[in-house]
Amino acid sequence: MESDPVRDQSTELVFRLMKLVDIPHILIIEREAFTMPWTEEAFRNELTHNHFAKYMVMELHGHIIGYAGMWAIVDEAHVTNIALLEAYRGRKWGERLLDELMKTAAFLGMKSITLEVRVSNEVAQNLYRKKGFRPAGTRKGYYSDNREDALIMWADLPEYGEQGMMEGSVDLK
């Protein structure tokens, strides 16, 4: 049986806490992934002043290829952003990144997780549904670039330690 080079590489993915020095790499991903990318100042503020913010990066061979962020407030996590470099999409690594974010949220004691996604972004919606997210309403005109509506989605998180949650998780305290 031949080995799958993409699958083999996925075992080399490293998840760690985002640092200020990572911001230039994150901005490249932002500009590639979003029509309204966050600024350097926005990320700097999240990492230095927002005590609710938790951000992680995904590395392959020491290079940042993706990142995800959330706000952990009381017992709810709100996904702020999740993105991969375009060259690494289509390998189920976005799913791995979301898994790590959800594990981290559970580790931090969050009971549920929410996000907004463009109503036109069916690829992302399908991933979120696969991970247990359910539609819970819309925010009309949420995206300022084109006034597109956002679908609000929620998922329950298992308690930390359930279903192998402890394995491979990062500590983002």
Tab-separated table of C-alpha atoms in Angstrom, residues 1 14 18 51 61 65 105 129:
chain	number	residue	atom	x	y	z
A	1	MET	CA	0.000	0.000	0.000
A	14	VAL	CA	2.247	21.809	15.027
A	18	MET	CA	0.233	32.948	18.450
A	51	HIS	CA	-7.877	39.199	27.838
A	61	HIS	CA	8.037	22.461	9.024
A	65	ILE	CA	0.274	27.978	7.242
A	105	ALA	CA	-12.155	25.962	24.084
A	129	ARG	CA	-22.006	21.337	10.238
